[in-house]
XYZ file of C-alpha atoms in Angstrom:
612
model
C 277.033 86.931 190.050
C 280.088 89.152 189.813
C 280.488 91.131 186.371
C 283.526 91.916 184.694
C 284.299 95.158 184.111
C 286.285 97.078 181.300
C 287.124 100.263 181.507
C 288.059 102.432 178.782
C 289.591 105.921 179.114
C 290.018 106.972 175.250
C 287.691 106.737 172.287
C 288.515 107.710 168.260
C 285.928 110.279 167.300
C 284.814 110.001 163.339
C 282.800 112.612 162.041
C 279.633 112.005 160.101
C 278.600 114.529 157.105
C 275.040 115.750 158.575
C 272.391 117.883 156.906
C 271.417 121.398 159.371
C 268.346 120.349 161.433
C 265.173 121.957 160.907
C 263.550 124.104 164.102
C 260.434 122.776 164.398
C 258.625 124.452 167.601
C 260.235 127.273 169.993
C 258.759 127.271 173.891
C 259.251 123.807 175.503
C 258.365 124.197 179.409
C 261.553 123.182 181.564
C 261.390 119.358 183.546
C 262.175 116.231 182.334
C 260.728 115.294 178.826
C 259.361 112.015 177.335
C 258.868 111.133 173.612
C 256.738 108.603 171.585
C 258.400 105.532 170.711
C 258.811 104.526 166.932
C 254.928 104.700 166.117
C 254.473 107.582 164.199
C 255.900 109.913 161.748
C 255.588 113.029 164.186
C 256.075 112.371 167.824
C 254.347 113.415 171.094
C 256.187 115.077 173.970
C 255.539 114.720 177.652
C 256.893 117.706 179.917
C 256.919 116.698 183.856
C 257.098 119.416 186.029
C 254.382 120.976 188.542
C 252.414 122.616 185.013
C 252.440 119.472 183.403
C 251.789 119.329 179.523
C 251.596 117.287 176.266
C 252.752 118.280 172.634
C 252.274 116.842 169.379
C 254.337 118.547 166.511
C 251.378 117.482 164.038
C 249.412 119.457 165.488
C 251.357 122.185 167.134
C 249.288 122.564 169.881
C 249.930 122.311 173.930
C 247.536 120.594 176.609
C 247.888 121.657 180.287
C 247.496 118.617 182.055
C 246.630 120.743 185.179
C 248.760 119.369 187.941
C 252.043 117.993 188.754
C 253.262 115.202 186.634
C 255.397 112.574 188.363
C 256.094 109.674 186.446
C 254.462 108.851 182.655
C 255.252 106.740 179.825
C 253.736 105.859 176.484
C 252.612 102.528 176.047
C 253.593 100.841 172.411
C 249.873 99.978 172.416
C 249.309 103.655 171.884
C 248.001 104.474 175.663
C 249.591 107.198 178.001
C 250.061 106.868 181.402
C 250.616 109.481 183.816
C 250.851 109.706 187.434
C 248.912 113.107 187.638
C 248.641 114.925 191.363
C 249.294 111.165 193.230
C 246.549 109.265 190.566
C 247.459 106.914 187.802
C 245.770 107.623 184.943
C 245.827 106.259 180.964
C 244.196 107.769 178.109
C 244.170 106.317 174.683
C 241.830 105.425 171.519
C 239.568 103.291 173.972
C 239.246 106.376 176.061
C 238.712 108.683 173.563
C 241.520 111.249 174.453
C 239.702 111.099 178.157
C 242.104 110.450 181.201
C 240.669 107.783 183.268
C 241.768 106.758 186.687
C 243.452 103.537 187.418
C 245.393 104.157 190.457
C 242.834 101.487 192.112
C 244.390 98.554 190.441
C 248.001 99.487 190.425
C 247.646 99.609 194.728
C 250.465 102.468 195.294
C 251.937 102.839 198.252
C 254.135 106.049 197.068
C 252.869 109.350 196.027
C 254.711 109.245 192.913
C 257.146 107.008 190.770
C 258.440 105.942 187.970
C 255.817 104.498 184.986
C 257.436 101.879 182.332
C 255.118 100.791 179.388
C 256.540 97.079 177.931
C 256.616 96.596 174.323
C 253.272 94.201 174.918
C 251.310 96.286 176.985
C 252.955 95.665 180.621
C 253.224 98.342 182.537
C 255.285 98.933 185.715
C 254.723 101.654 188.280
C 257.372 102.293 190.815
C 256.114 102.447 194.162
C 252.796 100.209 193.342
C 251.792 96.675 195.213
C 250.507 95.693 191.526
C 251.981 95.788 187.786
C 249.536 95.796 184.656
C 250.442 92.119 182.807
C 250.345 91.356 179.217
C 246.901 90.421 178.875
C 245.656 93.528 180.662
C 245.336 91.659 184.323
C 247.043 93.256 187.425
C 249.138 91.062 189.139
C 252.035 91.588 191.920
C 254.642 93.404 190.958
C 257.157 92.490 193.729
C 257.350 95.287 194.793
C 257.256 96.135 198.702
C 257.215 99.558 200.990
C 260.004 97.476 203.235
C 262.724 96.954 200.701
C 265.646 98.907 201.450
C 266.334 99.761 197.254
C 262.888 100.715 195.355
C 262.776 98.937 191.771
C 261.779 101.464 189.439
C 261.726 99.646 186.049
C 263.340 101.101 183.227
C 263.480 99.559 179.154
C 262.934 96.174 178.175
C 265.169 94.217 175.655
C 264.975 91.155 173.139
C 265.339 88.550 175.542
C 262.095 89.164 177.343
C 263.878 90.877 180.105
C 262.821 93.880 181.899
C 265.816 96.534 183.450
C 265.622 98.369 186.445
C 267.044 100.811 188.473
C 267.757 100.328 192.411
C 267.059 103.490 193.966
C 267.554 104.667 197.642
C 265.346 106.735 199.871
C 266.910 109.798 198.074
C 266.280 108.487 194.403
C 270.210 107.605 193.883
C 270.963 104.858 191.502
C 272.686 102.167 193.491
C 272.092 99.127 191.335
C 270.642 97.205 188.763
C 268.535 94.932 188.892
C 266.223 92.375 185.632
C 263.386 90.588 186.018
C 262.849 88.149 183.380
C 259.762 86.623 181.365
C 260.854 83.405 182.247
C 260.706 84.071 186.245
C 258.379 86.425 186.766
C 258.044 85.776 190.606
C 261.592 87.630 191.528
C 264.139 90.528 190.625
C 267.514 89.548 190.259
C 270.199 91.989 191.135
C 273.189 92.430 189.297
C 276.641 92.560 191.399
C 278.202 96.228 190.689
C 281.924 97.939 191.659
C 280.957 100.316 194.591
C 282.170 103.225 192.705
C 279.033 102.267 189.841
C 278.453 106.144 188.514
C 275.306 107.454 190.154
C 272.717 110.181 189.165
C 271.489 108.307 185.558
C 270.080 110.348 182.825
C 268.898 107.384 180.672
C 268.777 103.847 180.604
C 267.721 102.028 176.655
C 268.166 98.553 174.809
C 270.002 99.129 171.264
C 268.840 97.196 168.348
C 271.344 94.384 169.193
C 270.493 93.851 172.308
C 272.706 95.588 174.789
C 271.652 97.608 178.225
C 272.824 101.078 178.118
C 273.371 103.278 181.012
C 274.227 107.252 181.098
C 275.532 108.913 183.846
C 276.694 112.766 183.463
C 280.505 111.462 182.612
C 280.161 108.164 181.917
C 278.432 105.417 179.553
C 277.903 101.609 181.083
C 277.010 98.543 178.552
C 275.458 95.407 180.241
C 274.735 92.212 177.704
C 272.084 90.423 178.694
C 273.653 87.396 176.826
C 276.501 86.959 179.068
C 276.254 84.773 182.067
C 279.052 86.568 183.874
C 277.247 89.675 183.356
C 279.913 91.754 181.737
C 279.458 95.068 181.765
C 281.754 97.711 179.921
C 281.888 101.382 181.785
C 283.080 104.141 179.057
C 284.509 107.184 180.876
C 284.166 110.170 179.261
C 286.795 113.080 179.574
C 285.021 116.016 177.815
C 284.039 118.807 179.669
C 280.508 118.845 178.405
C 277.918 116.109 180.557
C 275.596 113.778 179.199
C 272.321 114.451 179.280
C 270.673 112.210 177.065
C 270.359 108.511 174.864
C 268.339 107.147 172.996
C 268.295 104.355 170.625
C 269.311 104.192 166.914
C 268.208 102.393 164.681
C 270.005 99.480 162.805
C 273.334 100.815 165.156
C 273.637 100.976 168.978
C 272.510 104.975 170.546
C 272.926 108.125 170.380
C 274.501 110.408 172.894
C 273.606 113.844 173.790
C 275.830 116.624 175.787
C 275.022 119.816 177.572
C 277.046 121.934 174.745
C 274.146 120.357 172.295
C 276.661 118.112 170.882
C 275.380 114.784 169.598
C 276.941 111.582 169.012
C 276.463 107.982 167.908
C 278.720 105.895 169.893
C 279.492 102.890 168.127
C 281.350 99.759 170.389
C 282.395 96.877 169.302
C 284.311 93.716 171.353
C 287.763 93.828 171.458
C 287.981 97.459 170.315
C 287.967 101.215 171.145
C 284.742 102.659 171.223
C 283.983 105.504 168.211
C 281.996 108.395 168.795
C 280.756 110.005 165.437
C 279.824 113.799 165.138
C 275.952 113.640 164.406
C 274.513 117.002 165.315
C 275.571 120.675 166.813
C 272.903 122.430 168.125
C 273.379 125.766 170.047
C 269.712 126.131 171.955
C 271.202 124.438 175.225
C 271.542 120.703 176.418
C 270.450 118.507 174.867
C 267.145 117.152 177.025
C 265.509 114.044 175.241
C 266.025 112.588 171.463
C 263.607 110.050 169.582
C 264.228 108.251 166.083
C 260.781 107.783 164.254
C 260.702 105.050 161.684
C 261.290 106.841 158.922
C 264.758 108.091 160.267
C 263.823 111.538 161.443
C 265.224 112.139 164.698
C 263.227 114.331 166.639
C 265.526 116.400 169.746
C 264.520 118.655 172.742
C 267.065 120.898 173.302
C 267.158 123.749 175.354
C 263.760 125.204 175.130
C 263.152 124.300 171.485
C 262.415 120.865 168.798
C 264.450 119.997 166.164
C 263.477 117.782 163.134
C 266.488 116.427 161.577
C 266.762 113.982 158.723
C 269.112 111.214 159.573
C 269.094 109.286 155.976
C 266.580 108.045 153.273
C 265.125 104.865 154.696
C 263.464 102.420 151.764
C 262.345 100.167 154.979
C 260.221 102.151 157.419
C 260.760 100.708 161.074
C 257.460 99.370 162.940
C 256.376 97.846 166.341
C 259.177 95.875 168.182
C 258.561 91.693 168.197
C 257.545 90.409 171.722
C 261.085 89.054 171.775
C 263.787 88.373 169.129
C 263.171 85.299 166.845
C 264.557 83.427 164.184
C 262.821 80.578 161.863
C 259.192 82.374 162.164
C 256.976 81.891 159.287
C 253.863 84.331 158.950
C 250.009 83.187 157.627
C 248.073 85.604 157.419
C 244.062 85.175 158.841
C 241.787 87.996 158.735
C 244.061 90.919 158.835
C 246.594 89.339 161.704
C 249.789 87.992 160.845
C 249.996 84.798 162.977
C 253.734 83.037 163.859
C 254.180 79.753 165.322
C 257.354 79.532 168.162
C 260.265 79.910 166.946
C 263.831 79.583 168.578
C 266.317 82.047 170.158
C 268.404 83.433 173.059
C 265.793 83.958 175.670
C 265.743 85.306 179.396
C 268.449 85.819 182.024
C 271.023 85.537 181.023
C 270.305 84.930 177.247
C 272.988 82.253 176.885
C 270.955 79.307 175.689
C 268.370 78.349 173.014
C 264.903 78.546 174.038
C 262.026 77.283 171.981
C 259.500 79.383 172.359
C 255.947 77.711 172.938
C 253.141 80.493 172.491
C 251.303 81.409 168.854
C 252.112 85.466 168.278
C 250.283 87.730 166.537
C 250.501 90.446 164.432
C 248.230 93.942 163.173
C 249.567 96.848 161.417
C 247.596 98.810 163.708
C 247.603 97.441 166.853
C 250.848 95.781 167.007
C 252.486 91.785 168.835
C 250.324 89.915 170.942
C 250.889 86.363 172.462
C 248.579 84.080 171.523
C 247.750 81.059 173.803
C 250.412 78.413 174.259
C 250.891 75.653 171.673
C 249.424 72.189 173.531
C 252.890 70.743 172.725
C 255.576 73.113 174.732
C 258.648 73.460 173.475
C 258.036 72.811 169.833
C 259.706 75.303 167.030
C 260.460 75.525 163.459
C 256.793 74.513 162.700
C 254.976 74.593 159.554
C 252.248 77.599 159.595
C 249.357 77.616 157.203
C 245.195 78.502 157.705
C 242.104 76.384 156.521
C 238.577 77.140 157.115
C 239.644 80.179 159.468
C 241.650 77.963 161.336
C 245.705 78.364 162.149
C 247.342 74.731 161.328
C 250.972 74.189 162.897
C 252.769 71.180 161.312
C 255.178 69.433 162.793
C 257.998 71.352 164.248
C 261.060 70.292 166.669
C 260.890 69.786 170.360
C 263.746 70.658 173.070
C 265.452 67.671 174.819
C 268.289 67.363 177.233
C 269.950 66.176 174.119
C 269.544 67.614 170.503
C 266.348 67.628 168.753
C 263.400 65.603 168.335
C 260.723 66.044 165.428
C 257.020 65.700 165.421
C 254.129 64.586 163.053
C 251.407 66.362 165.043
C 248.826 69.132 163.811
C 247.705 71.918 166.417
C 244.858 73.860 164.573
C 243.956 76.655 166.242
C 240.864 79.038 166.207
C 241.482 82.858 166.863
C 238.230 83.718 167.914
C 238.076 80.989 170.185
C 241.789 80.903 171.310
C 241.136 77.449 171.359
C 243.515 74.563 169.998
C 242.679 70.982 169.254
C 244.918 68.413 167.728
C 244.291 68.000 164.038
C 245.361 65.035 161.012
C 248.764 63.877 161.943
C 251.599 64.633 159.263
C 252.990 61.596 157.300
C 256.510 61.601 159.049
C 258.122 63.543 161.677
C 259.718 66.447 160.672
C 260.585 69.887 161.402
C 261.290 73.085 159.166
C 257.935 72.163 156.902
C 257.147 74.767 154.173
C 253.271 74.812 154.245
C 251.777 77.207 151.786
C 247.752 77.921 151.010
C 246.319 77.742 147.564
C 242.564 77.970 148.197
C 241.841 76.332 151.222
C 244.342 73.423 150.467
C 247.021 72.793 152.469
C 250.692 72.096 150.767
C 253.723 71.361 153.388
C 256.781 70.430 151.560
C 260.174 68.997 152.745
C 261.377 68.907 156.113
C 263.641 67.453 158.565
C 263.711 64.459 161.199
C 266.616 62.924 162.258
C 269.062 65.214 160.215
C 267.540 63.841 157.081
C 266.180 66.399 154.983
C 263.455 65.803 152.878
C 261.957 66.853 149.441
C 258.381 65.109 149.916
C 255.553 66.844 149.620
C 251.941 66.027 151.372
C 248.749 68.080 150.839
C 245.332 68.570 152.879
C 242.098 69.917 152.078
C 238.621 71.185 153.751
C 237.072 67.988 155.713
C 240.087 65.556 154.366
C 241.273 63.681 157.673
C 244.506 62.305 156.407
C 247.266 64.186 153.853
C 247.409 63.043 150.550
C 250.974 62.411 148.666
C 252.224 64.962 146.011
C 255.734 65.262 143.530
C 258.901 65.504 145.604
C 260.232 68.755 144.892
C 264.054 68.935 142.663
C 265.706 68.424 146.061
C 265.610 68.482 149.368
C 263.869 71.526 151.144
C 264.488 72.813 154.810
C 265.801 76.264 156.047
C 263.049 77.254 153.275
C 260.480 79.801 152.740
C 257.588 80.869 149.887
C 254.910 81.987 148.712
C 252.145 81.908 146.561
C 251.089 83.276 142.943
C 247.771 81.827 141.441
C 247.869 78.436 141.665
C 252.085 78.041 141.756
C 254.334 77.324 144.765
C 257.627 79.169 144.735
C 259.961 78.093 147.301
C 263.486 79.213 147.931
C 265.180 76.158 149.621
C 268.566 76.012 152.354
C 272.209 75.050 151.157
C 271.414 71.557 151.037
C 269.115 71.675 148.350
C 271.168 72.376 145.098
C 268.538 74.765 144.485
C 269.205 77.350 141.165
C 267.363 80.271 142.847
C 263.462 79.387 143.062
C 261.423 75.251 143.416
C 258.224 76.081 141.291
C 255.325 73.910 141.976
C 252.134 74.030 139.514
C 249.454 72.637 141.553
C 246.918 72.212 138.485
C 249.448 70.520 136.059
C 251.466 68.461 139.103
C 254.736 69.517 138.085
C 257.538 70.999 139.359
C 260.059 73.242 137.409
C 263.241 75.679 138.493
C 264.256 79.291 138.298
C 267.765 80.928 138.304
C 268.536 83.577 140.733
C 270.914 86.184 139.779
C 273.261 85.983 141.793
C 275.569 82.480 142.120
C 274.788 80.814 144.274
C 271.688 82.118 145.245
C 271.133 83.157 148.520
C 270.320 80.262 151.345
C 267.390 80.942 153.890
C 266.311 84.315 152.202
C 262.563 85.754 153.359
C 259.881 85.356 150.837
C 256.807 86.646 150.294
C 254.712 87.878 147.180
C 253.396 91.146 146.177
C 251.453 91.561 142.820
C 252.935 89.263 140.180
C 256.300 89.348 141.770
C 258.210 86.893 144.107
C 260.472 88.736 146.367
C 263.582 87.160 147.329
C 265.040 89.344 150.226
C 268.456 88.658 152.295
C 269.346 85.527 153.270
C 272.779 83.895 153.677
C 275.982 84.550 151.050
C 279.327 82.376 150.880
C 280.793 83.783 153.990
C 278.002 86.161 155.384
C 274.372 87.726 154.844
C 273.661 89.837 152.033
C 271.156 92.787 151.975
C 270.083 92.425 148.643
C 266.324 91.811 147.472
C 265.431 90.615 144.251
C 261.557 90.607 142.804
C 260.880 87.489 140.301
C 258.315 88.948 137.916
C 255.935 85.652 136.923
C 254.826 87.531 133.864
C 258.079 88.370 132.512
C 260.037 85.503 133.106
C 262.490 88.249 134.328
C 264.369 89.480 138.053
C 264.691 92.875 139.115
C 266.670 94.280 142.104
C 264.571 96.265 144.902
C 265.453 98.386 147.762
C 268.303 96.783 149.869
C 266.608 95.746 153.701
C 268.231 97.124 156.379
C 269.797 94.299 158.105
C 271.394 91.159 156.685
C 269.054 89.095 157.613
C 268.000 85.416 157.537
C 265.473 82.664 158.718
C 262.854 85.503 159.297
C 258.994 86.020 158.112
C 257.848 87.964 155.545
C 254.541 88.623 154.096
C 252.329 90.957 151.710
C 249.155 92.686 152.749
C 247.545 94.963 150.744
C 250.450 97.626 149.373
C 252.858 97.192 151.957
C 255.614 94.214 152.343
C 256.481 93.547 155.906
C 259.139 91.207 157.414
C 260.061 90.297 161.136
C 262.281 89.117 162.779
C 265.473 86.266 161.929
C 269.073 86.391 162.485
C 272.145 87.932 161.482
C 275.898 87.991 162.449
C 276.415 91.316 163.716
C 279.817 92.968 164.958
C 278.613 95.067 167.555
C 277.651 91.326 168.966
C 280.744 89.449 167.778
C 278.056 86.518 167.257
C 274.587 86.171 165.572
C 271.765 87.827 167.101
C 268.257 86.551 166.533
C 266.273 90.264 165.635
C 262.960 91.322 166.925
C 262.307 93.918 164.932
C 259.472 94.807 162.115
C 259.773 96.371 159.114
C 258.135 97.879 156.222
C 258.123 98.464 152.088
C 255.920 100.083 149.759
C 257.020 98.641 146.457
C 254.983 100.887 144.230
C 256.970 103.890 145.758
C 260.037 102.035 143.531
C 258.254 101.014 140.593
């Protein structure tokens, strides 16, 4: 496939008021420098060179790793790996801090290469016969001592797509090349010009999905959602290189120079890129940057680290989503926050809706995992809800040639198990159900089958075999979400439903009642979850575009109060409460940088007392 290619010679530069950053640690070896992704508040550094050594600014202290480091990453799933004097090796919590050899299983057939950790636990090594899978088995990698280019695998992005590099025998870019989740047997190469800048100092996703490239004097943009493959190349004129990127978050990345200059770059369709002044720093070039997710960005420059506080952050950033989703609803079981399919741009190119078929998980401490496939495939915008330590998924839409077709089956499924079985069929066939848990009773309310939306309600308890019939809600319910507070339902319903703000269901008296939102109209498709006494009302869709806002419904007071704003206008995405923290994940949101929606796959985090 041939790309198209724009090429931009000028770019407005906009400054940005900064605070000074803060020195943090003087004495970083020389060689090329790694960082912890956004796990933790205080990062850990990886030096290569032939005196190889970690750093953690926590604890301020250096370990000699003894040997020449070649390539290492660090895995999301909180491993290293490092290819240490010609061995691969991974050390982690299951290790206890001890490096243990795995270069048996990963079959190299270089010396050394490249090491890419996935967001899931994949993990590439350049030069190796086999690649570490998502569920921790080795399996080809495609890779092969005869190809003329070596693959040497790079970022991943929210399409399910891993990015490579094509590299000759002298380790010169000369290509690019994705391998997708979807078609995992083969690399597909991307058609370049011939005079594609060479000698890459980075290669990262942004939080809206693009593929970003940086050469000394240049900046390339691939988008993953075109089918032509369009990729932008931004020349840049100053006399200072580029030496590093990184990714920032909420925006696109950040750019750093050899005169310690950095940048955000900020590019949007049809318009002239911006660069905005972030950071001077006069200790040398600027060698490797990392955002934590509490918005302090972390730089290597020169010899030294810099802390430096980009802005106050309400919403602290977690682990990336297996892939970006929209219409996920979380139940939580046990600790994990479980989320049935779902529906978004998916593989290469991401230019058409997939419906994604697997059950994914969710800790706070140990990050996304993909459950077992669904029996159904193909089904999304499922009801979610738990019984007797059981998942239930209710109903849901399948993909056809053609549109849409709703379901009336149940898929319960056991976590410790990872077992599904078929369970009491739903009542009609419909997709977009709002099931919600008081007890061990199952409520799923409204729906949609056959564009018909529905306000019906059906519940389902411990050992019942069929659902029993329950008050229609006010009106008809589907691009919904809600949540639970003693024994009362509160659902926020789509722009169908003529709904004032909040459906309230009391499941003792059988009645249903209404609450007005603040703001008219209320918000369509907002996430919902409840903390305390409060339902939170968060995002969600305005008259002409998502809103930020969040609003907390006290059930005490009668009354509304306005919380932290989230950091993305966000809609159709999953939200839940667990102990003192409020997390959502995931939805969509029209954003400029795309020129179109983009489904989000990332996590974030409140603590609501902090505001209280």
């Amino acid at each position: 496939m041939k790309p198209r290619l724009f090429l931009i010679l000028t770019a407005s530069i906009l400054t940005l008021d900064t605070e000074a950053a803060t020195l943090v640690y003087r004495g970083i070896p020389t060689g090329r420098v790694a960082m912890e992704r956004k796990t933790q508040i205080y990062p850990q550094i990886v030096v290569a060179g032939r005196n190889g050594q970690t750093f953690s600014i926590e604890s301020e202290v250096w370990e000699e790793l003894k040997g020449e480091i070649g390539g290492f990453d660090i895995s999301p799933k909180e491993y290293d790996w490092i290819w240490l004097n010609g061995k691969i090796q991974c050390r982690g919590l299951a290790t206890r801090g001890r490096l243990v050899d795995r270069t048996s299983y990963f079959e190299p057939y270089r010396k050394n290469g490249r090491i890419f950790a996935g967001r899931l636990g994949e993990v590439w090594v350049a030069g190796a016969a086999k690649m570490r899978g998502r569920d921790g088995l080795f399996v080809p990698s495609g890779f092969s001592p005869d190809d003329e280019l070596q693959v040497q695998p790079r970022c991943d992005d929210p399409f399910g797509n891993t990015w490579a590099a094509l590299v000759d025998g002298e380790l010169k870019e000369r290509g690019v090349a994705v391998r997708s989740f979807a078609r995992p047997d083969r690399w597909l190469r991307l058609d370049l010009p011939k005079d594609f800048p060479t000698g890459w100092v980075g290669m990262c996703t942004d939080d809206v999905g693009f593929v970003w490239i940086a050469a000394p004097n240049a900046l390339i943009q691939i988008d993953p959602r075109d089918p032509k493959g369009v990729v932008r190349i931004e020349k840049i004129s100053s006399a200072a290189r580029i030496t590093s990127i990184a990714p920032l978050s909420h925006r696109q990345i950040l750019v750093g120079y050899s005169d310690g200059q950095i940048k955000e770059l900020i590019a949007r369709p049809q318009e002239k890129t911006e660069f905005r002044n972030v950071l001077q720093l006069s200790a040398g070039s600027i060698r490797a940057m990392h955002e934590n997710f509490d918005g302090m960005l972390w730089v290597v420059a020169g010899a030294n680290v810099y802390g430096h506080r980009l802005g106050k952050r309400e919403w602290k950033e977690g682990k990336r989503m297996p892939a970006g989703n929209h219409d996920n609803i979380f139940v939580e079981l046990g600790g994990r926050f479980y989320s049935a399919g779902g529906k978004t741009y998916f593989g290469w190119p991401a230019s058409q809706w997939v419906n994604l078929d697997h059950l994914w998980s969710f800790h706070p401490n140990g990050g996304w995992q993909l459950e077992p496939p669904m029996l159904e495939p193909g089904k999304a915008y499922s009801g979610i809800a738990k019984q007797n330590e059981r998942i239930w998924i209710i109903g849901g839409y399948f993909r056809a040639e053609k549109g849409t077709r709703a379901t009336d089956t149940v898929e319960i499924y056991d976590p410790e198990s990872r077992r599904y079985r078929f369970g009491p069929k739903y009542p009609a066939a419909r997709g977009q159900i709002v099931a919600l848990n008081v007890g061990e009773r199952i409520y799923a309310i409204g729906g949609e089958g056959n564009k018909v939306a529905s306000p019906e309600m059906f519940s389902i308890g411990i050992g019942q075999s069929r659902w029993n019939p329950e008050p229609p809600a006010p009106g008809p319910v589907t691009q919904a979400a809600g949540c639970v507070i003693g024994e009362k339902l509160f659902i926020t319903a789509g722009p169908r439903a003529n709904c004032p703000g909040l459906f309230v269901y009391d499941t003792t008296a059988k009645k249903w009642s209404t609450v007005k939102h603040p703001t008219d109209p209320p918000p369509a498709a907002p996430l919902v979850t409840a903390w305390r006494d409060e339902v939170w009302v968060m995002g969600g869709r305005g008259n002409s575009s998502g809103v930020k806002a969040v609003w907390a419904y006290s059930t005490k007071t009668g009354k509304w109060r306005q919380g932290p704003d989230l950091p993305i206008p966000v809609s159709w995405g999953a939200a839940c409460s667990y102990r003192n923290i409020i997390m959502i994940a995931g939805g969509a949101y029209r954003d400029e940088a795309v020129g179109n929606y983009f489904n989000s796959d990332q996590t974030f985090f409140h603590l609501p007392q902090a505001t209280r």
